[in-house]
Amino acid sequence: MIIMVITVNRELRAMITQTNAVTFRQNLGDMLNQVQYRHDSILINKDGKPVAALVDARLFERIRRMQGRFDALCQRIEVGFGVIAEENGLAEIEAAVADERRKAREALLGRE
């Protein structure tokens, strides 16, 4: 079993535990408690590849809300770029990303 710790904020740490499917089945009760009471997450691997995750219900609801907002945003972008040829839209996005990266570099250099 591999355990990784990620920082959620300065006061609270959430753990992400990686386990294989067999170990998950054998320790389901303990892992449910870990998720429910400690708000940790379990990443379940099968044949060395991640196939599922167990997260507490509150986090799952947040993910569902974010997914809905993301889908709505994607639809708005699709409508907005629908009249533009794909290659022109991609070029516009790449230019915007390059511009933001340039601004971030300049801001970072200006602080040093």
mmCIF file of C-alpha atoms in Angstrom:
data_model
loop_
_atom_site.group_PDB
_atom_site.id
_atom_site.type_symbol
_atom_site.label_atom_id
_atom_site.label_comp_id
_atom_site.label_asym_id
_atom_site.label_seq_id
_atom_site.Cartn_x
_atom_site.Cartn_y
_atom_site.Cartn_z
ATOM 1 C CA MET A 1 0.000 0.000 0.000
ATOM 2 C CA ILE A 2 1.392 3.433 -0.967
ATOM 3 C CA ILE A 3 0.378 6.452 1.115
ATOM 4 C CA MET A 4 0.745 9.999 -0.138
ATOM 5 C CA VAL A 5 -0.095 13.128 1.867
ATOM 6 C CA ILE A 6 -1.349 16.238 0.107
ATOM 7 C CA THR A 7 -1.892 19.558 1.837
ATOM 8 C CA VAL A 8 -5.459 20.820 1.698
ATOM 9 C CA ASN A 9 -4.744 23.950 3.731
ATOM 10 C CA ARG A 10 -2.444 24.940 6.567
ATOM 11 C CA GLU A 11 -4.707 23.640 9.333
ATOM 12 C CA LEU A 12 -5.919 20.406 7.747
ATOM 13 C CA ARG A 13 -4.228 17.570 5.908
ATOM 14 C CA ALA A 14 -6.086 15.079 3.752
ATOM 15 C CA MET A 15 -4.551 11.756 2.948
ATOM 16 C CA ILE A 16 -4.822 9.914 -0.309
ATOM 17 C CA THR A 17 -4.194 6.220 0.094
ATOM 18 C CA GLN A 18 -3.459 4.076 -2.923
ATOM 19 C CA THR A 19 -4.335 0.418 -2.674
ATOM 20 C CA ASN A 20 -4.996 -2.503 -4.952
ATOM 21 C CA ALA A 21 -8.455 -3.964 -5.447
ATOM 22 C CA VAL A 22 -7.773 -7.118 -3.402
ATOM 23 C CA THR A 23 -6.512 -5.155 -0.394
ATOM 24 C CA PHE A 24 -9.439 -2.768 -0.752
ATOM 25 C CA ARG A 25 -11.916 -5.674 -0.641
ATOM 26 C CA GLN A 26 -10.181 -7.173 2.385
ATOM 27 C CA ASN A 27 -10.169 -3.868 4.298
ATOM 28 C CA LEU A 28 -13.395 -2.263 3.098
ATOM 29 C CA GLY A 29 -14.758 -1.516 6.582
ATOM 30 C CA ASP A 30 -11.559 0.164 7.759
ATOM 31 C CA MET A 31 -11.267 2.144 4.555
ATOM 32 C CA LEU A 32 -14.881 3.315 4.773
ATOM 33 C CA ASN A 33 -14.143 4.569 8.292
ATOM 34 C CA GLN A 34 -10.990 6.286 7.063
ATOM 35 C CA VAL A 35 -13.024 8.120 4.410
ATOM 36 C CA GLN A 36 -16.019 8.871 6.648
ATOM 37 C CA TYR A 37 -14.238 10.062 9.785
ATOM 38 C CA ARG A 38 -10.888 11.357 8.559
ATOM 39 C CA HIS A 39 -12.185 12.592 5.177
ATOM 40 C CA ASP A 40 -9.327 10.812 3.437
ATOM 41 C CA SER A 41 -9.599 9.419 -0.077
ATOM 42 C CA ILE A 42 -8.726 5.969 -1.381
ATOM 43 C CA LEU A 43 -7.407 5.455 -4.907
ATOM 44 C CA ILE A 44 -8.050 1.865 -5.991
ATOM 45 C CA ASN A 45 -5.678 0.302 -8.517
ATOM 46 C CA LYS A 46 -6.237 -2.811 -10.577
ATOM 47 C CA ASP A 47 -3.302 -4.343 -12.416
ATOM 48 C CA GLY A 48 -1.266 -1.305 -11.360
ATOM 49 C CA LYS A 49 -3.649 1.217 -12.930
ATOM 50 C CA PRO A 50 -6.084 3.519 -11.104
ATOM 51 C CA VAL A 51 -9.664 2.391 -11.753
ATOM 52 C CA ALA A 52 -11.748 4.012 -9.000
ATOM 53 C CA ALA A 53 -11.643 6.321 -6.017
ATOM 54 C CA LEU A 54 -13.491 6.326 -2.723
ATOM 55 C CA VAL A 55 -14.135 9.814 -1.379
ATOM 56 C CA ASP A 56 -16.405 11.107 1.372
ATOM 57 C CA ALA A 57 -19.924 12.119 0.379
ATOM 58 C CA ARG A 58 -19.352 15.860 0.890
ATOM 59 C CA LEU A 59 -16.386 15.887 -1.471
ATOM 60 C CA PHE A 60 -18.349 13.832 -3.989
ATOM 61 C CA GLU A 61 -21.170 16.410 -3.952
ATOM 62 C CA ARG A 62 -18.644 19.216 -4.499
ATOM 63 C CA ILE A 63 -17.155 17.302 -7.422
ATOM 64 C CA ARG A 64 -20.625 16.796 -8.932
ATOM 65 C CA ARG A 65 -21.421 20.525 -8.622
ATOM 66 C CA MET A 66 -18.076 21.453 -10.150
ATOM 67 C CA GLN A 67 -18.635 18.989 -12.987
ATOM 68 C CA GLY A 68 -21.981 20.619 -13.745
ATOM 69 C CA ARG A 69 -20.410 24.081 -13.744
ATOM 70 C CA PHE A 70 -17.541 22.839 -15.918
ATOM 71 C CA ASP A 71 -19.958 21.279 -18.420
ATOM 72 C CA ALA A 72 -21.963 24.521 -18.591
ATOM 73 C CA LEU A 73 -18.762 26.520 -19.136
ATOM 74 C CA CYS A 74 -17.671 24.140 -21.909
ATOM 75 C CA GLN A 75 -21.017 24.593 -23.637
ATOM 76 C CA ARG A 76 -20.694 28.391 -23.434
ATOM 77 C CA ILE A 77 -17.189 28.226 -24.887
ATOM 78 C CA GLU A 78 -18.374 25.888 -27.630
ATOM 79 C CA VAL A 79 -21.166 28.297 -28.564
ATOM 80 C CA GLY A 80 -18.798 31.257 -28.446
ATOM 81 C CA PHE A 81 -16.222 29.585 -30.666
ATOM 82 C CA GLY A 82 -18.776 27.730 -32.817
ATOM 83 C CA VAL A 83 -18.552 30.253 -35.644
ATOM 84 C CA ILE A 84 -14.738 30.220 -35.697
ATOM 85 C CA ALA A 85 -12.754 27.629 -37.645
ATOM 86 C CA GLU A 86 -11.117 25.124 -35.284
ATOM 87 C CA GLU A 87 -7.553 26.072 -36.215
ATOM 88 C CA ASN A 88 -8.300 29.776 -35.660
ATOM 89 C CA GLY A 89 -9.891 29.048 -32.287
ATOM 90 C CA LEU A 90 -6.934 26.932 -31.189
ATOM 91 C CA ALA A 91 -4.517 29.645 -32.326
ATOM 92 C CA GLU A 92 -6.488 32.222 -30.327
ATOM 93 C CA ILE A 93 -6.409 30.035 -27.214
ATOM 94 C CA GLU A 94 -2.676 29.364 -27.600
ATOM 95 C CA ALA A 95 -2.016 33.106 -27.988
ATOM 96 C CA ALA A 96 -4.025 33.859 -24.837
ATOM 97 C CA VAL A 97 -2.147 31.187 -22.875
ATOM 98 C CA ALA A 98 1.217 32.485 -24.108
ATOM 99 C CA ASP A 99 0.212 36.034 -23.132
ATOM 100 C CA GLU A 100 -0.795 34.945 -19.610
ATOM 101 C CA ARG A 101 2.442 32.989 -19.190
ATOM 102 C CA ARG A 102 4.430 36.033 -20.314
ATOM 103 C CA LYS A 103 2.590 38.223 -17.785
ATOM 104 C CA ALA A 104 3.229 35.697 -15.016
ATOM 105 C CA ARG A 105 6.963 35.563 -15.869
ATOM 106 C CA GLU A 106 7.178 39.350 -15.903
ATOM 107 C CA ALA A 107 5.375 39.597 -12.570
ATOM 108 C CA LEU A 108 7.702 36.986 -11.072
ATOM 109 C CA LEU A 109 10.812 38.708 -12.396
ATOM 110 C CA GLY A 110 9.540 42.053 -11.161
ATOM 111 C CA ARG A 111 9.310 40.696 -7.600
ATOM 112 C CA GLU A 112 12.848 39.347 -7.435
#
